[in-house]
Coordinates of C-alpha atoms (C1' of nucleotides) in Angstrom, one line a residue:
Chain A
M1 CA 66.3 125.8 106.4
P2 CA 67.0 128.8 104.2
T3 CA 66.7 126.7 101.0
K4 CA 63.7 128.5 99.7
D5 CA 63.0 129.1 96.0
R6 CA 65.2 132.1 96.1
Y7 CA 67.6 133.5 93.6
H8 CA 70.3 133.5 96.1
H9 CA 70.8 130.2 97.7
G10 CA 72.0 131.3 101.0
N11 CA 74.6 128.7 101.7
L12 CA 75.5 127.2 98.4
R13 CA 79.0 126.3 99.4
Q14 CA 77.8 124.0 102.2
A15 CA 75.0 122.6 100.0
L16 CA 77.6 121.8 97.3
L17 CA 79.7 119.9 99.7
E18 CA 76.7 117.9 101.0
A19 CA 75.6 117.2 97.5
G20 CA 79.1 116.0 96.8
V21 CA 79.0 113.6 99.7
E22 CA 75.7 112.2 98.6
L23 CA 76.8 111.7 95.0
L24 CA 80.0 110.1 96.1
K25 CA 77.9 107.5 98.0
E26 CA 75.5 107.0 95.2
R27 CA 77.6 107.0 92.1
G28 CA 81.1 106.6 93.3
I29 CA 84.1 108.7 92.7
D30 CA 83.8 108.6 88.9
G31 CA 80.3 109.8 89.2
L32 CA 81.4 112.9 91.0
K33 CA 81.0 115.5 88.2
L34 CA 80.7 119.2 88.7
R35 CA 77.4 119.4 86.8
A36 CA 75.9 116.6 88.9
V37 CA 76.9 118.2 92.1
A38 CA 75.3 121.5 91.0
A39 CA 72.1 119.8 89.9
R40 CA 71.9 118.0 93.2
A41 CA 72.2 121.3 95.0
G42 CA 69.4 122.7 92.9
V43 CA 71.5 125.2 91.1
S44 CA 72.7 125.8 87.5
H45 CA 75.9 124.1 86.6
A46 CA 77.9 127.3 86.4
A47 CA 77.0 128.5 89.8
P48 CA 79.6 126.5 91.7
A49 CA 82.3 128.5 90.1
H50 CA 81.7 131.3 92.5
H51 CA 82.6 129.1 95.4
F52 CA 85.0 126.6 93.9
P53 CA 87.0 128.0 91.0
H54 CA 87.8 124.6 89.7
L55 CA 86.6 121.0 90.2
R56 CA 89.8 120.4 91.9
S57 CA 88.9 123.0 94.6
L58 CA 85.7 121.2 95.3
L59 CA 87.3 117.8 95.5
T60 CA 89.9 119.2 97.9
A61 CA 87.3 120.7 100.2
L62 CA 85.4 117.5 100.1
A63 CA 88.5 115.5 101.0
A64 CA 89.1 117.9 103.9
L65 CA 85.6 117.3 105.2
A66 CA 86.2 113.6 104.8
F67 CA 89.3 113.7 106.9
E68 CA 87.3 115.6 109.6
R69 CA 84.7 112.8 109.7
F70 CA 87.4 110.3 109.6
A71 CA 89.0 111.8 112.7
A72 CA 85.7 112.0 114.4
A73 CA 85.1 108.3 113.8
M74 CA 88.3 107.4 115.6
R75 CA 87.6 109.9 118.3
E76 CA 84.2 108.5 119.0
E77 CA 85.4 104.9 119.3
R78 CA 88.2 106.0 121.6
A79 CA 85.8 107.9 123.8
R80 CA 83.6 104.9 124.2
A81 CA 86.6 102.5 125.0
P82 CA 88.5 101.9 128.2
A83 CA 91.4 104.2 128.7
T84 CA 94.0 101.4 128.7
A85 CA 96.7 101.6 126.1
I86 CA 95.7 98.4 124.3
E87 CA 92.0 99.3 124.1
Q88 CA 92.8 102.8 122.9
V89 CA 94.8 101.4 120.0
R90 CA 92.1 98.9 119.1
A91 CA 89.4 101.6 119.4
A92 CA 91.2 103.9 117.0
E93 CA 91.6 101.1 114.6
R94 CA 87.9 100.3 114.9
G95 CA 87.1 103.8 114.0
Y96 CA 89.5 103.7 111.1
V97 CA 87.9 100.6 109.6
R98 CA 84.4 101.7 110.4
F99 CA 84.8 104.9 108.5
V100 CA 86.2 103.0 105.5
R101 CA 83.3 100.6 105.5
E102 CA 80.7 103.3 105.8
N103 CA 82.3 105.8 103.4
P104 CA 84.3 103.8 100.8
D105 CA 84.3 106.6 98.3
L106 CA 85.1 109.3 100.7
F107 CA 88.1 107.2 101.7
R108 CA 89.1 106.7 98.1
L109 CA 88.9 110.4 97.4
M110 CA 91.1 111.1 100.4
F111 CA 93.8 109.1 98.8
Q112 CA 93.4 110.2 95.2
S113 CA 96.4 112.4 95.5
S114 CA 96.4 113.3 91.9
R115 CA 93.0 115.0 92.0
L116 CA 93.6 116.9 95.3
D117 CA 95.5 120.0 96.0
W118 CA 97.8 119.1 98.8
G119 CA 99.0 122.6 99.0
D120 CA 95.7 123.5 100.5
E121 CA 96.1 124.4 104.2
V122 CA 92.6 123.3 105.2
L123 CA 93.2 119.9 103.7
K124 CA 96.6 119.5 105.2
A125 CA 95.3 120.5 108.7
A126 CA 92.4 118.0 108.5
A127 CA 94.7 115.2 107.4
T128 CA 97.1 116.0 110.2
A129 CA 94.4 116.1 112.8
A130 CA 93.1 112.7 111.7
R131 CA 96.6 111.4 111.9
R132 CA 96.9 112.7 115.4
Q133 CA 94.4 110.2 116.6
L134 CA 96.8 107.5 115.7
S135 CA 99.8 109.3 117.1
E136 CA 98.1 109.6 120.5
V137 CA 97.4 106.0 120.8
S138 CA 100.8 104.9 119.6
G139 CA 102.8 106.3 122.4
P140 CA 102.5 103.2 124.6
V141 CA 103.4 101.1 121.6
A142 CA 106.7 103.0 121.3
E143 CA 107.3 102.4 125.0
A144 CA 106.6 98.7 124.7
L145 CA 109.0 98.5 121.8
G146 CA 111.6 100.2 124.0
D147 CA 112.3 103.3 121.9
V148 CA 110.5 106.5 122.9
S149 CA 112.8 108.8 120.9
P150 CA 111.1 110.9 118.3
A151 CA 112.2 108.3 115.7
G152 CA 110.9 105.5 117.8
R153 CA 107.6 107.2 118.3
R154 CA 107.3 107.7 114.5
A155 CA 108.2 104.1 113.9
A156 CA 105.5 102.9 116.4
E157 CA 102.9 105.1 114.8
L158 CA 103.8 103.9 111.4
L159 CA 103.5 100.4 112.5
V160 CA 100.0 100.9 113.8
W161 CA 99.0 103.1 110.8
S162 CA 100.4 100.8 108.2
S163 CA 98.7 97.8 109.4
V164 CA 95.3 99.3 109.9
H165 CA 95.5 101.2 106.7
G166 CA 96.7 98.2 104.7
Y167 CA 93.8 96.1 106.1
A168 CA 91.3 98.8 105.4
H169 CA 92.5 99.4 101.9
L170 CA 92.7 95.7 101.0
L171 CA 89.2 95.3 102.3
L172 CA 87.9 98.3 100.5
E173 CA 89.3 97.2 97.1
G174 CA 88.0 93.7 97.4
Q175 CA 91.4 92.1 97.6
L176 CA 90.6 90.0 100.7
Q177 CA 87.6 88.7 98.9
A178 CA 89.3 88.3 95.5
T179 CA 92.2 86.1 96.4
M180 CA 91.7 84.6 99.9
R181 CA 88.3 83.2 100.4
D182 CA 85.4 81.2 99.3
P183 CA 82.6 83.6 98.6
G184 CA 80.7 82.6 101.7
D185 CA 83.5 83.0 104.2
P186 CA 83.4 85.9 106.7
V187 CA 85.8 88.8 106.1
P188 CA 88.8 88.2 108.3
E189 CA 89.4 90.4 111.3
P190 CA 92.0 93.2 111.1
P191 CA 95.4 92.3 112.5
D192 CA 95.7 93.0 116.2
I193 CA 98.9 95.0 116.4
A194 CA 97.9 96.3 119.9
G195 CA 97.5 92.8 121.2
L196 CA 100.8 91.7 119.6
V197 CA 102.9 94.5 121.0
L198 CA 101.1 95.4 124.2
G199 CA 99.2 92.2 125.1
R200 CA 100.6 90.1 127.9
G201 CA 99.1 86.8 126.9
D202 CA 95.7 88.3 126.5
R203 CA 95.4 88.0 122.8
Chain B
M1 CA 111.1 92.5 65.3
P2 CA 108.1 92.0 63.1
T3 CA 107.0 95.6 63.5
K4 CA 107.5 96.5 59.9
D5 CA 105.3 98.8 57.9
R6 CA 102.8 96.1 57.3
Y7 CA 99.1 96.2 57.2
H8 CA 98.9 93.4 59.8
H9 CA 100.8 94.2 62.9
G10 CA 101.8 90.7 63.8
N11 CA 101.5 90.9 67.6
L12 CA 99.2 93.8 68.2
R13 CA 97.8 92.5 71.4
Q14 CA 101.2 92.4 73.0
A15 CA 102.2 95.7 71.6
L16 CA 99.0 97.3 73.1
L17 CA 99.9 96.0 76.5
E18 CA 103.4 97.3 76.2
A19 CA 102.1 100.7 75.1
G20 CA 99.7 100.7 78.0
V21 CA 102.6 100.1 80.5
E22 CA 104.5 103.0 78.9
L23 CA 101.6 105.4 78.9
L24 CA 100.8 104.5 82.5
K25 CA 104.4 105.5 83.4
E26 CA 104.3 108.7 81.4
R27 CA 100.8 110.0 81.9
G28 CA 99.4 108.2 84.9
I29 CA 96.3 106.3 85.2
D30 CA 94.1 109.1 84.0
G31 CA 96.1 109.4 80.8
L32 CA 95.5 105.8 79.9
K33 CA 93.1 106.3 77.0
L34 CA 92.2 103.7 74.4
R35 CA 93.1 106.1 71.6
A36 CA 96.5 107.0 73.2
V37 CA 97.4 103.3 73.6
A38 CA 96.5 102.6 69.9
A39 CA 98.5 105.6 68.7
R40 CA 101.5 104.5 70.8
A41 CA 101.3 101.1 69.3
G42 CA 101.3 102.7 65.8
V43 CA 97.8 101.7 64.9
S44 CA 94.4 103.3 64.3
H45 CA 92.3 103.9 67.3
A46 CA 89.7 101.4 66.2
A47 CA 92.2 98.5 65.8
P48 CA 92.3 97.5 69.5
A49 CA 88.7 96.5 69.4
H50 CA 89.7 93.2 67.7
H51 CA 91.9 92.3 70.7
F52 CA 90.1 94.0 73.5
P53 CA 86.4 94.5 73.0
H54 CA 86.2 97.2 75.6
L55 CA 88.6 99.5 77.4
R56 CA 87.8 97.5 80.5
S57 CA 89.3 94.4 78.9
L58 CA 92.5 96.1 78.1
L59 CA 92.8 97.5 81.7
T60 CA 92.1 94.1 83.1
A61 CA 94.8 92.4 81.0
L62 CA 97.2 95.2 81.9
A63 CA 96.4 94.6 85.6
A64 CA 97.0 90.9 85.2
L65 CA 100.4 91.7 83.7
A66 CA 101.1 94.0 86.6
F67 CA 100.4 91.4 89.1
E68 CA 102.8 89.1 87.3
R69 CA 105.6 91.6 87.5
F70 CA 104.6 92.3 91.1
A71 CA 105.0 88.6 92.0
A72 CA 108.3 88.6 90.1
A73 CA 109.6 91.5 92.2
M74 CA 109.0 89.6 95.4
R75 CA 110.3 86.3 94.0
E76 CA 113.5 88.0 92.9
E77 CA 114.2 89.6 96.3
R78 CA 113.5 86.3 98.0
A79 CA 115.8 84.4 95.8
R80 CA 118.6 86.8 96.6
A81 CA 118.0 86.7 100.4
P82 CA 119.1 84.1 103.0
A83 CA 116.6 81.3 103.5
T84 CA 115.9 82.2 107.1
A85 CA 112.3 82.9 108.0
I86 CA 112.9 86.4 109.1
E87 CA 114.9 87.3 106.0
Q88 CA 112.4 85.8 103.6
V89 CA 109.6 87.9 105.1
R90 CA 111.8 91.0 104.8
A91 CA 112.8 90.2 101.2
A92 CA 109.2 89.7 100.1
E93 CA 108.3 93.1 101.7
R94 CA 111.3 94.7 99.9
G95 CA 110.0 93.3 96.6
Y96 CA 106.5 94.6 97.4
V97 CA 107.7 98.1 98.2
R98 CA 110.2 98.2 95.3
F99 CA 107.5 97.3 92.9
V100 CA 105.3 100.1 94.2
R101 CA 108.1 102.6 94.0
E102 CA 109.1 101.7 90.5
N103 CA 105.6 101.2 89.1
P104 CA 103.3 103.5 91.0
D105 CA 100.6 103.6 88.4
L106 CA 100.6 99.9 87.7
F107 CA 100.0 99.5 91.4
R108 CA 97.2 102.0 91.3
L109 CA 95.6 100.2 88.4
M110 CA 95.8 96.9 90.3
F111 CA 93.7 98.3 93.0
Q112 CA 91.2 100.3 90.9
S113 CA 88.7 97.7 91.4
S114 CA 85.9 99.6 89.8
R115 CA 87.7 99.7 86.4
L116 CA 88.8 96.0 86.4
D117 CA 86.9 92.9 85.6
W118 CA 87.5 90.7 88.6
G119 CA 85.6 87.9 87.0
D120 CA 88.5 87.5 84.6
E121 CA 90.3 84.3 85.3
V122 CA 93.7 85.5 84.1
L123 CA 93.5 88.4 86.5
K124 CA 92.4 86.4 89.4
A125 CA 95.1 83.8 88.8
A126 CA 97.8 86.5 88.6
A127 CA 96.6 88.2 91.8
T128 CA 96.5 84.9 93.6
A129 CA 100.0 84.0 92.4
A130 CA 101.3 87.3 93.7
R131 CA 99.6 86.7 97.0
R132 CA 101.2 83.3 97.3
Q133 CA 104.6 85.0 97.7
L134 CA 103.3 86.4 100.9
S135 CA 101.6 83.2 102.0
E136 CA 104.8 81.3 101.6
V137 CA 106.8 83.6 103.9
S138 CA 104.1 83.9 106.5
G139 CA 104.1 80.3 107.7
P140 CA 106.8 80.9 110.2
V141 CA 105.0 84.0 111.4
A142 CA 102.0 81.8 112.2
E143 CA 104.2 79.4 114.1
A144 CA 105.8 82.1 116.1
L145 CA 102.3 83.4 117.0
G146 CA 101.5 79.9 118.2
D147 CA 98.6 79.2 115.8
V148 CA 99.2 77.1 112.7
S149 CA 95.6 76.3 112.1
P150 CA 94.3 77.5 108.7
A151 CA 92.7 80.5 110.4
G152 CA 96.0 81.2 112.2
R153 CA 97.9 81.0 109.0
R154 CA 95.5 83.4 107.3
A155 CA 95.8 85.8 110.2
A156 CA 99.6 85.7 110.0
E157 CA 99.5 86.3 106.3
L158 CA 97.0 89.2 106.8
L159 CA 99.3 90.7 109.4
V160 CA 102.3 90.7 107.0
W161 CA 100.2 91.7 104.1
S162 CA 98.4 94.6 105.8
S163 CA 101.4 96.2 107.2
V164 CA 103.5 96.1 104.0
H165 CA 100.5 97.1 101.9
G166 CA 99.5 99.9 104.2
Y167 CA 103.1 101.3 104.2
A168 CA 103.4 101.0 100.4
H169 CA 100.0 102.6 99.8
L170 CA 100.6 105.5 102.3
L171 CA 104.0 106.1 100.6
L172 CA 102.5 105.9 97.2
E173 CA 99.8 108.5 97.8
G174 CA 102.1 110.9 99.6
Q175 CA 100.6 110.5 103.0
L176 CA 103.8 109.9 104.8
Q177 CA 105.2 113.1 103.3
A178 CA 102.0 115.1 103.7
T179 CA 101.4 114.8 107.4
M180 CA 104.5 113.5 109.0
R181 CA 107.6 115.2 108.0
D182 CA 109.6 118.2 107.2
P183 CA 110.1 118.2 103.4
G184 CA 113.7 117.3 103.8
D185 CA 113.3 114.4 106.1
P186 CA 114.0 110.9 104.7
V187 CA 111.0 108.7 104.1
P188 CA 110.6 106.4 107.1
E189 CA 111.5 102.8 106.7
P190 CA 108.6 100.2 106.5
P191 CA 107.6 98.6 109.7
D192 CA 109.6 95.5 110.5
I193 CA 106.9 92.9 111.2
A194 CA 109.3 90.1 110.7
G195 CA 111.7 91.5 113.3
L196 CA 108.8 92.1 115.7
V197 CA 107.3 88.6 115.6
L198 CA 110.3 86.5 114.6
G199 CA 113.2 88.5 115.9
R200 CA 114.9 87.3 119.1
G201 CA 116.4 90.6 120.2
D202 CA 117.9 91.3 116.8
R203 CA 115.8 94.1 115.7
Chain C
dT1 C1' 102.5 76.2 41.1
dG2 C1' 98.0 78.6 40.4
dT3 C1' 93.5 80.2 41.6
dA4 C1' 89.3 81.0 44.4
dC5 C1' 87.7 82.3 48.5
dA6 C1' 86.8 82.6 53.5
dT7 C1' 88.7 84.7 57.3
dC8 C1' 91.3 87.8 59.8
dA9 C1' 93.1 92.3 61.2
dG10 C1' 93.6 96.5 60.0
dT11 C1' 91.6 101.7 58.3
dG12 C1' 89.3 106.1 58.7
dA13 C1' 85.2 108.6 59.0
dA14 C1' 81.5 109.5 61.9
dC15 C1' 78.4 109.3 65.9
dG16 C1' 76.8 110.8 70.1
dC17 C1' 77.8 112.1 74.4
dG18 C1' 79.2 114.5 78.6
dC19 C1' 82.4 117.2 80.4
dG20 C1' 84.7 121.7 82.6
dT21 C1' 84.8 126.2 81.7
dT22 C1' 83.6 130.9 79.8
dC23 C1' 80.7 134.7 79.2
dA24 C1' 77.3 138.3 79.1
dC25 C1' 73.5 138.8 81.6
dT26 C1' 70.3 139.6 85.6
dG27 C1' 68.1 139.4 90.0
dA28 C1' 69.0 140.2 95.0
dT29 C1' 71.3 142.3 98.8
dG30 C1' 73.5 145.6 101.7
dT31 C1' 75.3 150.2 102.5
dA32 C1' 75.8 155.3 102.1
dC33 C1' 73.6 159.3 102.3
Chain D
dT1 C1' 62.0 155.9 105.5
dG2 C1' 63.6 156.5 100.6
dT3 C1' 66.8 156.3 96.9
dA4 C1' 71.1 155.2 94.3
dC5 C1' 74.4 152.2 93.4
dA6 C1' 78.2 148.9 94.0
dT7 C1' 78.7 144.2 94.8
dC8 C1' 77.5 139.7 95.0
dA9 C1' 75.6 135.2 93.5
dG10 C1' 72.9 133.3 90.5
dT11 C1' 71.3 131.9 85.1
dG12 C1' 71.5 129.8 80.6
dA13 C1' 73.6 129.4 76.3
dA14 C1' 77.6 128.2 74.1
dC15 C1' 82.4 126.6 73.3
dG16 C1' 85.7 123.3 72.5
dC17 C1' 87.4 119.2 73.4
dG18 C1' 88.3 114.2 73.9
dC19 C1' 86.4 110.2 74.6
dG20 C1' 84.7 105.0 73.6
dT21 C1' 82.4 102.8 70.2
dT22 C1' 80.3 101.7 65.6
dC23 C1' 80.5 100.8 60.8
dA24 C1' 81.4 99.9 56.1
dC25 C1' 85.4 99.2 54.0
dT26 C1' 89.9 97.0 52.4
dG27 C1' 94.3 94.8 52.4
dA28 C1' 96.7 90.6 53.8
dT29 C1' 96.9 85.8 54.9
dG30 C1' 96.1 80.9 54.8
dT31 C1' 93.9 76.9 53.0
dA32 C1' 91.4 73.8 49.7
dC33 C1' 91.5 72.1 45.4

DNA sequence: TGTACATCAGTGAACGCGCGTTCACTGATGTAC
DNA sequence: TGTACATCAGTGAACGCGCGTTCACTGATGTAC
């Protein structure tokens, strides 16, 4: 680790991003201040300006990193699952929901569109790559729905994406708990779109 | 209108809420400051304290009002639609999405759980009432899925809710635009869960 | 119809704080010769 | 192997701002008698 007591940090950019991830976990999205991130990285609060000209740049880079981890979560679940169409959809959804549970504030940041620079190519690429995990598993859904045209594929992907995203977001923001259940009830399972469309009586 | 140049406002509480709605539309959720709301209502910035002890109380009341309008949007669409199961689901979803399109920042506020007081009974009641619109149309979905037990009903409702909520949220935060489409493409239609589950070849 | 008075709903000044950003600076590093 | 020097990546003080909240106050209202 080159994080000695040196004047030059060595890899401050990376350290700032890691500090950002930690602070997001500890203090939530409203606790993610430039000064706090700098302090966590062990550096004066003006130092980040050399790497991120504005707070917005740091948040954008952080969101890109989040999308990468998000994609990785889906990829991992898929790699572990059987290669059948139905199990691949379910695995991607499991990865989606797991990421949201484990990184609620990273997920919030990814969708705080007003604070991110969506013109940033790195962010766009990371978001697109994450989304590709869903595209890949949605092909068989389009087939099952009988429309494999580009529009049909997009519709199938949107079906999968919407339902898992909606579930994850409702869960994240406490809506499932707030209006549905007695406090002790278990959190409901996500909707099983894969079983619904692809299942042949096995749901 | 009792909004004369009087020392006592007459109905400041209501005026503050209306000012809040306006400011949310104009400046977004980050522009919703106590001082701005007070100024918009034509009152000194310390005056709101008599009606809302903290900013949090005002935001909570505003979110409750938002949930009421949200429920109304779904109710209106349903009243206008045929009384068939499939069209009632679609109508509720139309209301859901219309509200989000017309009131993006009200919707964001409703889900900014960290800034709201979910212990507030008025807020809880408003959220539950909004949710009831979806419960009501989801009964036939549970039947079609062959499970009308309480758990089955909850699962059916969650299916409908997740997919429309996910679509609306992705739309709201620009995700559909950011990663899917050429800039000129039309925004994709929401997934048709009703047609999928209830449709008999008519999708 | 008056008057006294408690209560309510405003005012406006001030407090204290934390924020992102700027700026002149300084120490460290790497390269040319 | 030295030396000069441009460049880079930090420091720390300061700026300017807007925020939510507090506080002593004052004007208006409603009620008791």
